[in-house]
């Protein structure tokens, strides 16, 4: 089969899924349809917002499908009508077997971790939160249990202490885009050597909730710092100041010290705010107060009239 004859249905929604689709289009693959989430209202005006994948697909004049229910028979008939040889899923949603088992060549997924580590909804966040020094991307064929199918390809990157979830997301997005193309080329050439995943999952990656993002200062200072990195820029870690005001925290650095009171928030009123943790100080470098934009800590302090209501002045 020639590249132009391979009929591909692509499924994805967020920015992370745009790059692989873009690479496939640029390499001349035949994308017969793009499946993405239904449009939804967003912002104060509740204006209808397209997903990033839909926006790109429309720019390329690709057919866009937006099913509400993936088991609906009318939708399934529509999907069958595209006669896909292969389906590709990147950051979409859990598919029923009737969908992923439809194409003759199967359905593969791009996942932002080195499976079997970090199966789940938030692999990038949890790799950074846990202080990993290495992560990567995996392509694998879908099967019944989520993120457990046979591995087609994997590629790794090293993580630095300066990385956060945003920088890792962008690096893996680029790497994943290239690897999706390589994976399709291997499938087309019948050059796939599958690797079965072990069943045990030692490092899960569950969905991030608001309570996940709260900073607890009785924990080891490096783990608190890593939580900030792993939630930056989205959804953002948060803490509650002395007056009850919630502040989001996007960047920190640490100073190891045995002379701290856990949870004590100190400031010189001009340049720094620090919080005592187990084993050292957590310095807040970039923050966001309610109704304000994200800003460096010194800029935030200049805009506060009653600093003593939030922090202990030293």
PDB file of C-alpha atoms in Angstrom:
ATOM      1  CA  UNK A   1       0.000   0.000   0.000  1.00  0.00           C
ATOM      2  CA  UNK A   2       1.252   3.489  -0.876  1.00  0.00           C
ATOM      3  CA  UNK A   3       1.278   6.321   1.677  1.00  0.00           C
ATOM      4  CA  UNK A   4      -1.450   8.189  -0.188  1.00  0.00           C
ATOM      5  CA  UNK A   5      -3.683   5.089  -0.170  1.00  0.00           C
ATOM      6  CA  UNK A   6      -3.534   4.583   3.608  1.00  0.00           C
ATOM      7  CA  UNK A   7      -6.803   5.950   4.987  1.00  0.00           C
ATOM      8  CA  UNK A   8      -6.294   7.464   8.453  1.00  0.00           C
ATOM      9  CA  UNK A   9      -8.875   8.737  10.940  1.00  0.00           C
ATOM     10  CA  UNK A  10      -7.210  10.980  13.522  1.00  0.00           C
ATOM     11  CA  UNK A  11      -8.683  11.583  17.011  1.00  0.00           C
ATOM     12  CA  UNK A  12      -7.542  14.325  19.382  1.00  0.00           C
ATOM     13  CA  UNK A  13      -8.541  17.562  21.108  1.00  0.00           C
ATOM     14  CA  UNK A  14      -5.917  19.786  22.846  1.00  0.00           C
ATOM     15  CA  UNK A  15      -2.754  21.538  21.659  1.00  0.00           C
ATOM     16  CA  UNK A  16      -0.696  18.406  22.373  1.00  0.00           C
ATOM     17  CA  UNK A  17      -2.654  16.589  19.648  1.00  0.00           C
ATOM     18  CA  UNK A  18      -2.180  19.284  16.992  1.00  0.00           C
ATOM     19  CA  UNK A  19       1.527  18.703  16.373  1.00  0.00           C
ATOM     20  CA  UNK A  20       1.213  14.991  15.400  1.00  0.00           C
ATOM     21  CA  UNK A  21      -1.695  15.820  13.068  1.00  0.00           C
ATOM     22  CA  UNK A  22       0.316  18.652  11.537  1.00  0.00           C
ATOM     23  CA  UNK A  23       3.305  16.350  10.965  1.00  0.00           C
ATOM     24  CA  UNK A  24       1.100  13.721   9.302  1.00  0.00           C
ATOM     25  CA  UNK A  25      -0.403  16.307   6.958  1.00  0.00           C
ATOM     26  CA  UNK A  26       3.022  17.742   6.109  1.00  0.00           C
ATOM     27  CA  UNK A  27       4.334  14.243   5.321  1.00  0.00           C
ATOM     28  CA  UNK A  28       1.533  13.654   2.844  1.00  0.00           C
ATOM     29  CA  UNK A  29      -0.528  11.085   4.730  1.00  0.00           C
ATOM     30  CA  UNK A  30      -4.176  10.698   3.787  1.00  0.00           C
ATOM     31  CA  UNK A  31      -6.227  11.988   6.742  1.00  0.00           C
ATOM     32  CA  UNK A  32      -9.793  11.145   5.724  1.00  0.00           C
ATOM     33  CA  UNK A  33     -11.421  12.507   8.914  1.00  0.00           C
ATOM     34  CA  UNK A  34     -10.551  14.178  12.202  1.00  0.00           C
ATOM     35  CA  UNK A  35     -12.542  13.356  15.344  1.00  0.00           C
ATOM     36  CA  UNK A  36     -12.536  15.821  18.246  1.00  0.00           C
ATOM     37  CA  UNK A  37     -14.660  16.863  21.227  1.00  0.00           C
ATOM     38  CA  UNK A  38     -17.899  18.813  20.678  1.00  0.00           C
ATOM     39  CA  UNK A  39     -17.656  22.606  20.788  1.00  0.00           C
ATOM     40  CA  UNK A  40     -18.332  24.190  24.166  1.00  0.00           C
ATOM     41  CA  UNK A  41     -18.935  27.712  25.502  1.00  0.00           C
ATOM     42  CA  UNK A  42     -15.982  29.333  27.264  1.00  0.00           C
ATOM     43  CA  UNK A  43     -15.152  32.610  28.994  1.00  0.00           C
ATOM     44  CA  UNK A  44     -17.426  35.271  30.449  1.00  0.00           C
ATOM     45  CA  UNK A  45     -19.377  35.688  27.227  1.00  0.00           C
ATOM     46  CA  UNK A  46     -19.854  31.916  26.836  1.00  0.00           C
ATOM     47  CA  UNK A  47     -18.650  32.188  23.264  1.00  0.00           C
ATOM     48  CA  UNK A  48     -18.467  28.858  21.473  1.00  0.00           C
ATOM     49  CA  UNK A  49     -14.857  27.708  21.339  1.00  0.00           C
ATOM     50  CA  UNK A  50     -13.350  25.185  18.919  1.00  0.00           C
ATOM     51  CA  UNK A  51     -10.779  22.676  20.131  1.00  0.00           C
ATOM     52  CA  UNK A  52      -7.201  23.317  18.903  1.00  0.00           C
ATOM     53  CA  UNK A  53      -7.422  20.150  16.784  1.00  0.00           C
ATOM     54  CA  UNK A  54     -10.667  21.284  15.146  1.00  0.00           C
ATOM     55  CA  UNK A  55      -9.198  24.695  14.408  1.00  0.00           C
ATOM     56  CA  UNK A  56      -6.185  23.163  12.648  1.00  0.00           C
ATOM     57  CA  UNK A  57      -8.303  20.577  10.802  1.00  0.00           C
ATOM     58  CA  UNK A  58     -10.596  23.278   9.402  1.00  0.00           C
ATOM     59  CA  UNK A  59      -7.564  25.285   8.250  1.00  0.00           C
ATOM     60  CA  UNK A  60      -6.475  22.194   6.297  1.00  0.00           C
ATOM     61  CA  UNK A  61      -9.973  21.508   4.926  1.00  0.00           C
ATOM     62  CA  UNK A  62     -10.143  18.151   6.688  1.00  0.00           C
ATOM     63  CA  UNK A  63     -13.562  16.655   7.531  1.00  0.00           C
ATOM     64  CA  UNK A  64     -14.320  17.114  11.257  1.00  0.00           C
ATOM     65  CA  UNK A  65     -16.508  14.778  13.321  1.00  0.00           C
ATOM     66  CA  UNK A  66     -17.666  15.716  16.838  1.00  0.00           C
ATOM     67  CA  UNK A  67     -19.675  12.863  18.372  1.00  0.00           C
ATOM     68  CA  UNK A  68     -21.467  13.345  21.675  1.00  0.00           C
ATOM     69  CA  UNK A  69     -21.720   9.605  22.357  1.00  0.00           C
ATOM     70  CA  UNK A  70     -19.123   7.204  21.002  1.00  0.00           C
ATOM     71  CA  UNK A  71     -21.491   4.202  21.079  1.00  0.00           C
ATOM     72  CA  UNK A  72     -24.298   5.912  19.197  1.00  0.00           C
ATOM     73  CA  UNK A  73     -25.164   3.765  16.182  1.00  0.00           C
ATOM     74  CA  UNK A  74     -25.625   6.702  13.811  1.00  0.00           C
ATOM     75  CA  UNK A  75     -22.154   7.977  14.732  1.00  0.00           C
ATOM     76  CA  UNK A  76     -20.651   4.506  14.297  1.00  0.00           C
ATOM     77  CA  UNK A  77     -22.150   4.258  10.832  1.00  0.00           C
ATOM     78  CA  UNK A  78     -20.672   7.638   9.966  1.00  0.00           C
ATOM     79  CA  UNK A  79     -17.254   6.522  11.206  1.00  0.00           C
ATOM     80  CA  UNK A  80     -17.463   3.275   9.209  1.00  0.00           C
ATOM     81  CA  UNK A  81     -18.271   5.276   6.080  1.00  0.00           C
ATOM     82  CA  UNK A  82     -14.743   6.726   6.099  1.00  0.00           C
ATOM     83  CA  UNK A  83     -13.308   3.201   5.666  1.00  0.00           C
ATOM     84  CA  UNK A  84     -10.220   3.883   7.769  1.00  0.00           C
ATOM     85  CA  UNK A  85      -7.311   1.468   7.491  1.00  0.00           C
ATOM     86  CA  UNK A  86      -5.759   2.955  10.638  1.00  0.00           C
ATOM     87  CA  UNK A  87      -6.898   5.173  13.517  1.00  0.00           C
ATOM     88  CA  UNK A  88      -4.598   7.373  15.588  1.00  0.00           C
ATOM     89  CA  UNK A  89      -5.560   8.709  19.023  1.00  0.00           C
ATOM     90  CA  UNK A  90      -3.715  11.552  20.788  1.00  0.00           C
ATOM     91  CA  UNK A  91      -5.185  13.097  23.949  1.00  0.00           C
ATOM     92  CA  UNK A  92      -8.804  12.362  23.071  1.00  0.00           C
ATOM     93  CA  UNK A  93     -10.981  10.204  25.302  1.00  0.00           C
ATOM     94  CA  UNK A  94     -11.436   6.554  26.197  1.00  0.00           C
ATOM     95  CA  UNK A  95     -12.784   4.670  23.174  1.00  0.00           C
ATOM     96  CA  UNK A  96     -15.204   1.734  23.240  1.00  0.00           C
ATOM     97  CA  UNK A  97     -13.958  -1.452  21.587  1.00  0.00           C
ATOM     98  CA  UNK A  98     -16.403  -1.046  18.714  1.00  0.00           C
ATOM     99  CA  UNK A  99     -14.462   2.096  17.742  1.00  0.00           C
ATOM    100  CA  UNK A 100     -10.838   1.103  18.324  1.00  0.00           C
ATOM    101  CA  UNK A 101     -11.315  -2.346  16.822  1.00  0.00           C
ATOM    102  CA  UNK A 102     -12.861  -0.985  13.603  1.00  0.00           C
ATOM    103  CA  UNK A 103      -9.840  -0.465  11.262  1.00  0.00           C
ATOM    104  CA  UNK A 104      -8.050  -3.462   9.739  1.00  0.00           C
ATOM    105  CA  UNK A 105      -4.641  -2.119  10.866  1.00  0.00           C
ATOM    106  CA  UNK A 106      -5.894  -1.226  14.332  1.00  0.00           C
ATOM    107  CA  UNK A 107      -5.840   1.941  16.439  1.00  0.00           C
ATOM    108  CA  UNK A 108      -2.750   3.282  18.130  1.00  0.00           C
ATOM    109  CA  UNK A 109      -2.325   5.923  20.810  1.00  0.00           C
ATOM    110  CA  UNK A 110       0.439   8.410  21.600  1.00  0.00           C
ATOM    111  CA  UNK A 111       0.966   8.637  25.372  1.00  0.00           C
ATOM    112  CA  UNK A 112       3.213  11.176  27.102  1.00  0.00           C
ATOM    113  CA  UNK A 113       5.212   8.793  29.279  1.00  0.00           C
ATOM    114  CA  UNK A 114       7.475   5.782  29.059  1.00  0.00           C
ATOM    115  CA  UNK A 115       4.798   3.153  29.596  1.00  0.00           C
ATOM    116  CA  UNK A 116       4.066   1.248  31.774  1.00  0.00           C
ATOM    117  CA  UNK A 117       5.081   4.163  34.024  1.00  0.00           C
ATOM    118  CA  UNK A 118       2.520   6.932  34.416  1.00  0.00           C
ATOM    119  CA  UNK A 119      -0.553   5.351  32.938  1.00  0.00           C
ATOM    120  CA  UNK A 120      -3.453   7.750  33.330  1.00  0.00           C
ATOM    121  CA  UNK A 121      -4.743  11.226  32.561  1.00  0.00           C
ATOM    122  CA  UNK A 122      -1.826  13.424  33.707  1.00  0.00           C
ATOM    123  CA  UNK A 123       1.492  11.707  32.928  1.00  0.00           C
ATOM    124  CA  UNK A 124       3.494  14.894  32.339  1.00  0.00           C
ATOM    125  CA  UNK A 125       2.381  16.526  35.591  1.00  0.00           C
ATOM    126  CA  UNK A 126       3.118  13.488  37.719  1.00  0.00           C
ATOM    127  CA  UNK A 127       6.549  12.846  36.220  1.00  0.00           C
ATOM    128  CA  UNK A 128       7.609  16.364  37.252  1.00  0.00           C
ATOM    129  CA  UNK A 129       5.799  16.226  40.600  1.00  0.00           C
ATOM    130  CA  UNK A 130       7.683  13.035  41.437  1.00  0.00           C
ATOM    131  CA  UNK A 131      11.025  14.582  40.524  1.00  0.00           C
ATOM    132  CA  UNK A 132      11.770  12.251  37.620  1.00  0.00           C
ATOM    133  CA  UNK A 133      15.012  12.819  35.726  1.00  0.00           C
ATOM    134  CA  UNK A 134      13.721  11.093  32.589  1.00  0.00           C
ATOM    135  CA  UNK A 135      10.424  10.681  30.766  1.00  0.00           C
ATOM    136  CA  UNK A 136       9.275  10.296  27.167  1.00  0.00           C
ATOM    137  CA  UNK A 137       6.557   9.260  24.748  1.00  0.00           C
ATOM    138  CA  UNK A 138       5.106   5.892  23.751  1.00  0.00           C
ATOM    139  CA  UNK A 139       2.994   4.680  20.860  1.00  0.00           C
ATOM    140  CA  UNK A 140       0.959   1.539  21.484  1.00  0.00           C
ATOM    141  CA  UNK A 141      -2.020  -0.338  20.084  1.00  0.00           C
ATOM    142  CA  UNK A 142      -5.239   0.125  22.060  1.00  0.00           C
ATOM    143  CA  UNK A 143      -6.826  -2.719  23.957  1.00  0.00           C
ATOM    144  CA  UNK A 144      -9.441  -3.054  26.716  1.00  0.00           C
ATOM    145  CA  UNK A 145      -7.551  -1.680  29.741  1.00  0.00           C
ATOM    146  CA  UNK A 146      -6.450   1.940  29.449  1.00  0.00           C
ATOM    147  CA  UNK A 147      -2.787   2.556  28.482  1.00  0.00           C
ATOM    148  CA  UNK A 148      -1.931  -1.165  28.591  1.00  0.00           C
ATOM    149  CA  UNK A 149      -1.627  -2.168  24.930  1.00  0.00           C
ATOM    150  CA  UNK A 150       1.434  -3.569  23.166  1.00  0.00           C
ATOM    151  CA  UNK A 151       4.165  -0.958  22.683  1.00  0.00           C
ATOM    152  CA  UNK A 152       5.196   0.017  19.152  1.00  0.00           C
ATOM    153  CA  UNK A 153       7.809   2.710  19.848  1.00  0.00           C
ATOM    154  CA  UNK A 154       9.280   4.732  22.719  1.00  0.00           C
ATOM    155  CA  UNK A 155      11.577   7.751  22.877  1.00  0.00           C
ATOM    156  CA  UNK A 156      12.984   9.390  26.011  1.00  0.00           C
ATOM    157  CA  UNK A 157      14.125  12.845  27.109  1.00  0.00           C
ATOM    158  CA  UNK A 158      16.116  13.950  30.153  1.00  0.00           C
ATOM    159  CA  UNK A 159      14.504  16.364  32.604  1.00  0.00           C
ATOM    160  CA  UNK A 160      16.357  19.203  34.316  1.00  0.00           C
ATOM    161  CA  UNK A 161      15.667  20.847  37.654  1.00  0.00           C
ATOM    162  CA  UNK A 162      14.436  23.907  35.734  1.00  0.00           C
ATOM    163  CA  UNK A 163      11.764  22.009  33.796  1.00  0.00           C
ATOM    164  CA  UNK A 164       8.102  22.402  34.665  1.00  0.00           C
ATOM    165  CA  UNK A 165       4.992  20.733  33.256  1.00  0.00           C
ATOM    166  CA  UNK A 166       4.777  23.359  30.504  1.00  0.00           C
ATOM    167  CA  UNK A 167       8.317  22.945  29.196  1.00  0.00           C
ATOM    168  CA  UNK A 168       8.068  19.157  29.327  1.00  0.00           C
ATOM    169  CA  UNK A 169       4.695  19.279  27.539  1.00  0.00           C
ATOM    170  CA  UNK A 170       6.198  21.291  24.680  1.00  0.00           C
ATOM    171  CA  UNK A 171       9.250  19.049  24.314  1.00  0.00           C
ATOM    172  CA  UNK A 172       7.167  15.865  24.351  1.00  0.00           C
ATOM    173  CA  UNK A 173       4.682  17.397  21.896  1.00  0.00           C
ATOM    174  CA  UNK A 174       7.481  17.929  19.362  1.00  0.00           C
ATOM    175  CA  UNK A 175       8.993  14.499  20.007  1.00  0.00           C
ATOM    176  CA  UNK A 176       5.570  12.844  19.844  1.00  0.00           C
ATOM    177  CA  UNK A 177       4.755  14.519  16.547  1.00  0.00           C
ATOM    178  CA  UNK A 178       7.858  13.008  14.965  1.00  0.00           C
ATOM    179  CA  UNK A 179       7.251   9.600  16.528  1.00  0.00           C
ATOM    180  CA  UNK A 180       3.653   9.368  15.302  1.00  0.00           C
ATOM    181  CA  UNK A 181       4.918   9.776  11.738  1.00  0.00           C
ATOM    182  CA  UNK A 182       7.617   7.136  12.329  1.00  0.00           C
ATOM    183  CA  UNK A 183       5.035   4.794  13.825  1.00  0.00           C
ATOM    184  CA  UNK A 184       2.723   5.105  10.815  1.00  0.00           C
ATOM    185  CA  UNK A 185       5.662   4.511   8.471  1.00  0.00           C
ATOM    186  CA  UNK A 186       6.574   1.335  10.378  1.00  0.00           C
ATOM    187  CA  UNK A 187       2.986   0.076  10.261  1.00  0.00           C
ATOM    188  CA  UNK A 188       2.779   0.842   6.548  1.00  0.00           C
ATOM    189  CA  UNK A 189       6.056  -1.013   5.915  1.00  0.00           C
ATOM    190  CA  UNK A 190       4.949  -3.953   8.079  1.00  0.00           C
ATOM    191  CA  UNK A 191       8.046  -3.322  10.201  1.00  0.00           C
ATOM    192  CA  UNK A 192       6.494  -3.275  13.679  1.00  0.00           C
ATOM    193  CA  UNK A 193       8.064  -5.247  16.519  1.00  0.00           C
ATOM    194  CA  UNK A 194       5.653  -5.136  19.425  1.00  0.00           C
ATOM    195  CA  UNK A 195       6.669  -5.204  23.067  1.00  0.00           C
ATOM    196  CA  UNK A 196       4.171  -6.354  25.689  1.00  0.00           C
ATOM    197  CA  UNK A 197       3.780  -4.184  28.776  1.00  0.00           C
ATOM    198  CA  UNK A 198       4.179  -5.677  32.245  1.00  0.00           C
ATOM    199  CA  UNK A 199       0.972  -5.631  34.257  1.00  0.00           C
ATOM    200  CA  UNK A 200       2.305  -3.850  37.354  1.00  0.00           C
ATOM    201  CA  UNK A 201       1.945  -0.053  37.537  1.00  0.00           C
ATOM    202  CA  UNK A 202       4.254   1.436  40.156  1.00  0.00           C
ATOM    203  CA  UNK A 203       3.799   5.094  39.184  1.00  0.00           C
ATOM    204  CA  UNK A 204       0.225   6.015  38.225  1.00  0.00           C
ATOM    205  CA  UNK A 205      -0.815   9.362  36.722  1.00  0.00           C
ATOM    206  CA  UNK A 206      -4.384  10.067  37.903  1.00  0.00           C
ATOM    207  CA  UNK A 207      -6.392  13.129  36.972  1.00  0.00           C
ATOM    208  CA  UNK A 208      -5.384  16.369  38.734  1.00  0.00           C
ATOM    209  CA  UNK A 209      -8.050  17.876  41.022  1.00  0.00           C
ATOM    210  CA  UNK A 210      -8.109  21.161  42.952  1.00  0.00           C
ATOM    211  CA  UNK A 211      -7.153  19.436  46.188  1.00  0.00           C
ATOM    212  CA  UNK A 212      -4.132  17.885  44.440  1.00  0.00           C
ATOM    213  CA  UNK A 213      -2.814  21.425  43.871  1.00  0.00           C
ATOM    214  CA  UNK A 214      -2.825  22.617  47.489  1.00  0.00           C
ATOM    215  CA  UNK A 215       0.635  23.099  48.976  1.00  0.00           C
ATOM    216  CA  UNK A 216       1.260  21.365  52.326  1.00  0.00           C
ATOM    217  CA  UNK A 217       4.289  22.701  54.159  1.00  0.00           C
ATOM    218  CA  UNK A 218       4.776  19.807  56.561  1.00  0.00           C
ATOM    219  CA  UNK A 219       6.229  17.911  53.590  1.00  0.00           C
ATOM    220  CA  UNK A 220       9.876  17.803  52.505  1.00  0.00           C
ATOM    221  CA  UNK A 221      10.823  21.106  50.877  1.00  0.00           C
ATOM    222  CA  UNK A 222      11.972  19.577  47.570  1.00  0.00           C
ATOM    223  CA  UNK A 223       8.711  17.666  47.151  1.00  0.00           C
ATOM    224  CA  UNK A 224       6.739  20.907  47.664  1.00  0.00           C
ATOM    225  CA  UNK A 225       8.948  22.644  45.091  1.00  0.00           C
ATOM    226  CA  UNK A 226       8.397  19.750  42.649  1.00  0.00           C
ATOM    227  CA  UNK A 227       4.642  19.986  43.117  1.00  0.00           C
ATOM    228  CA  UNK A 228       4.816  23.635  42.036  1.00  0.00           C
ATOM    229  CA  UNK A 229       6.887  22.684  38.959  1.00  0.00           C
ATOM    230  CA  UNK A 230       4.570  19.825  38.078  1.00  0.00           C
ATOM    231  CA  UNK A 231       1.483  22.066  38.138  1.00  0.00           C
ATOM    232  CA  UNK A 232       2.981  25.038  36.282  1.00  0.00           C
ATOM    233  CA  UNK A 233       1.674  26.720  34.204  1.00  0.00           C
ATOM    234  CA  UNK A 234      -1.580  24.758  34.495  1.00  0.00           C
ATOM    235  CA  UNK A 235      -3.555  24.216  36.663  1.00  0.00           C
ATOM    236  CA  UNK A 236      -1.222  25.917  39.163  1.00  0.00           C
ATOM    237  CA  UNK A 237      -0.386  25.096  42.786  1.00  0.00           C
ATOM    238  CA  UNK A 238      -1.989  27.223  45.491  1.00  0.00           C
ATOM    239  CA  UNK A 239      -1.677  28.219  49.130  1.00  0.00           C
ATOM    240  CA  UNK A 240      -3.744  30.190  51.629  1.00  0.00           C
ATOM    241  CA  UNK A 241      -2.213  33.314  53.197  1.00  0.00           C
ATOM    242  CA  UNK A 242      -2.681  34.546  56.750  1.00  0.00           C
ATOM    243  CA  UNK A 243      -5.793  36.568  55.872  1.00  0.00           C
ATOM    244  CA  UNK A 244      -7.418  33.623  54.062  1.00  0.00           C
ATOM    245  CA  UNK A 245      -6.566  34.866  50.565  1.00  0.00           C
ATOM    246  CA  UNK A 246      -5.665  32.157  48.072  1.00  0.00           C
ATOM    247  CA  UNK A 247      -2.523  32.723  46.006  1.00  0.00           C
ATOM    248  CA  UNK A 248      -1.472  30.588  43.042  1.00  0.00           C
ATOM    249  CA  UNK A 249       2.224  29.717  42.856  1.00  0.00           C
ATOM    250  CA  UNK A 250       3.985  29.043  39.541  1.00  0.00           C
ATOM    251  CA  UNK A 251       7.687  29.213  40.310  1.00  0.00           C
ATOM    252  CA  UNK A 252       9.756  28.640  43.453  1.00  0.00           C
ATOM    253  CA  UNK A 253      13.267  27.901  44.631  1.00  0.00           C
ATOM    254  CA  UNK A 254      14.458  26.288  47.826  1.00  0.00           C
ATOM    255  CA  UNK A 255      16.996  26.966  50.541  1.00  0.00           C
ATOM    256  CA  UNK A 256      17.815  23.986  52.704  1.00  0.00           C
ATOM    257  CA  UNK A 257      17.825  24.742  56.420  1.00  0.00           C
ATOM    258  CA  UNK A 258      17.040  22.974  59.665  1.00  0.00           C
ATOM    259  CA  UNK A 259      15.926  26.242  61.244  1.00  0.00           C
ATOM    260  CA  UNK A 260      12.356  26.542  59.901  1.00  0.00           C
ATOM    261  CA  UNK A 261       8.841  26.501  61.301  1.00  0.00           C
ATOM    262  CA  UNK A 262       6.649  24.464  58.966  1.00  0.00           C
ATOM    263  CA  UNK A 263       3.949  26.614  57.382  1.00  0.00           C
ATOM    264  CA  UNK A 264       5.329  29.946  58.641  1.00  0.00           C
ATOM    265  CA  UNK A 265       5.159  32.583  55.858  1.00  0.00           C
ATOM    266  CA  UNK A 266       7.774  35.318  56.058  1.00  0.00           C
ATOM    267  CA  UNK A 267       8.502  38.374  53.901  1.00  0.00           C
ATOM    268  CA  UNK A 268      10.812  41.384  53.923  1.00  0.00           C
ATOM    269  CA  UNK A 269       7.964  43.322  52.310  1.00  0.00           C
ATOM    270  CA  UNK A 270      10.071  44.137  49.255  1.00  0.00           C
ATOM    271  CA  UNK A 271      11.829  41.254  47.555  1.00  0.00           C
ATOM    272  CA  UNK A 272      10.913  37.869  48.976  1.00  0.00           C
ATOM    273  CA  UNK A 273       8.251  35.676  50.482  1.00  0.00           C
ATOM    274  CA  UNK A 274       9.288  32.338  51.905  1.00  0.00           C
ATOM    275  CA  UNK A 275       7.455  29.495  53.621  1.00  0.00           C
ATOM    276  CA  UNK A 276       8.940  27.085  56.108  1.00  0.00           C
ATOM    277  CA  UNK A 277       8.833  23.426  55.073  1.00  0.00           C
ATOM    278  CA  UNK A 278      10.301  20.186  56.350  1.00  0.00           C
ATOM    279  CA  UNK A 279      14.035  20.649  55.771  1.00  0.00           C
ATOM    280  CA  UNK A 280      14.158  24.172  54.393  1.00  0.00           C
ATOM    281  CA  UNK A 281      12.567  27.333  53.000  1.00  0.00           C
ATOM    282  CA  UNK A 282      10.384  27.499  49.917  1.00  0.00           C
ATOM    283  CA  UNK A 283      10.821  30.893  48.220  1.00  0.00           C
ATOM    284  CA  UNK A 284       7.898  32.079  46.086  1.00  0.00           C
ATOM    285  CA  UNK A 285       9.222  33.516  42.809  1.00  0.00           C
ATOM    286  CA  UNK A 286       6.146  33.877  40.561  1.00  0.00           C
ATOM    287  CA  UNK A 287       2.593  34.099  41.886  1.00  0.00           C
ATOM    288  CA  UNK A 288      -0.943  35.171  41.033  1.00  0.00           C
ATOM    289  CA  UNK A 289      -3.431  36.712  43.433  1.00  0.00           C
ATOM    290  CA  UNK A 290      -7.174  36.494  42.830  1.00  0.00           C
ATOM    291  CA  UNK A 291      -8.232  38.819  40.039  1.00  0.00           C
ATOM    292  CA  UNK A 292      -4.628  39.666  39.133  1.00  0.00           C
ATOM    293  CA  UNK A 293      -2.215  38.461  36.469  1.00  0.00           C
ATOM    294  CA  UNK A 294       0.756  36.213  37.099  1.00  0.00           C
ATOM    295  CA  UNK A 295       3.768  38.267  38.271  1.00  0.00           C
ATOM    296  CA  UNK A 296       7.181  38.115  39.993  1.00  0.00           C
ATOM    297  CA  UNK A 297       7.038  38.197  43.775  1.00  0.00           C
ATOM    298  CA  UNK A 298       8.648  41.651  44.123  1.00  0.00           C
ATOM    299  CA  UNK A 299       6.025  43.137  41.807  1.00  0.00           C
ATOM    300  CA  UNK A 300       3.249  41.525  43.839  1.00  0.00           C
ATOM    301  CA  UNK A 301       4.682  42.926  47.073  1.00  0.00           C
ATOM    302  CA  UNK A 302       4.800  46.454  45.640  1.00  0.00           C
ATOM    303  CA  UNK A 303       1.065  46.280  44.995  1.00  0.00           C
ATOM    304  CA  UNK A 304       0.058  45.213  48.540  1.00  0.00           C
ATOM    305  CA  UNK A 305      -0.697  47.936  51.099  1.00  0.00           C
ATOM    306  CA  UNK A 306      -1.089  45.684  54.170  1.00  0.00           C
ATOM    307  CA  UNK A 307       1.608  43.042  53.689  1.00  0.00           C
ATOM    308  CA  UNK A 308       1.480  42.133  57.365  1.00  0.00           C
ATOM    309  CA  UNK A 309      -2.044  40.745  56.937  1.00  0.00           C
ATOM    310  CA  UNK A 310      -0.687  38.088  54.559  1.00  0.00           C
ATOM    311  CA  UNK A 311       2.834  37.346  55.809  1.00  0.00           C
ATOM    312  CA  UNK A 312       4.994  37.723  58.910  1.00  0.00           C
ATOM    313  CA  UNK A 313       7.343  40.658  58.240  1.00  0.00           C
ATOM    314  CA  UNK A 314      11.003  40.061  59.033  1.00  0.00           C
TER     315      UNK A 314
END
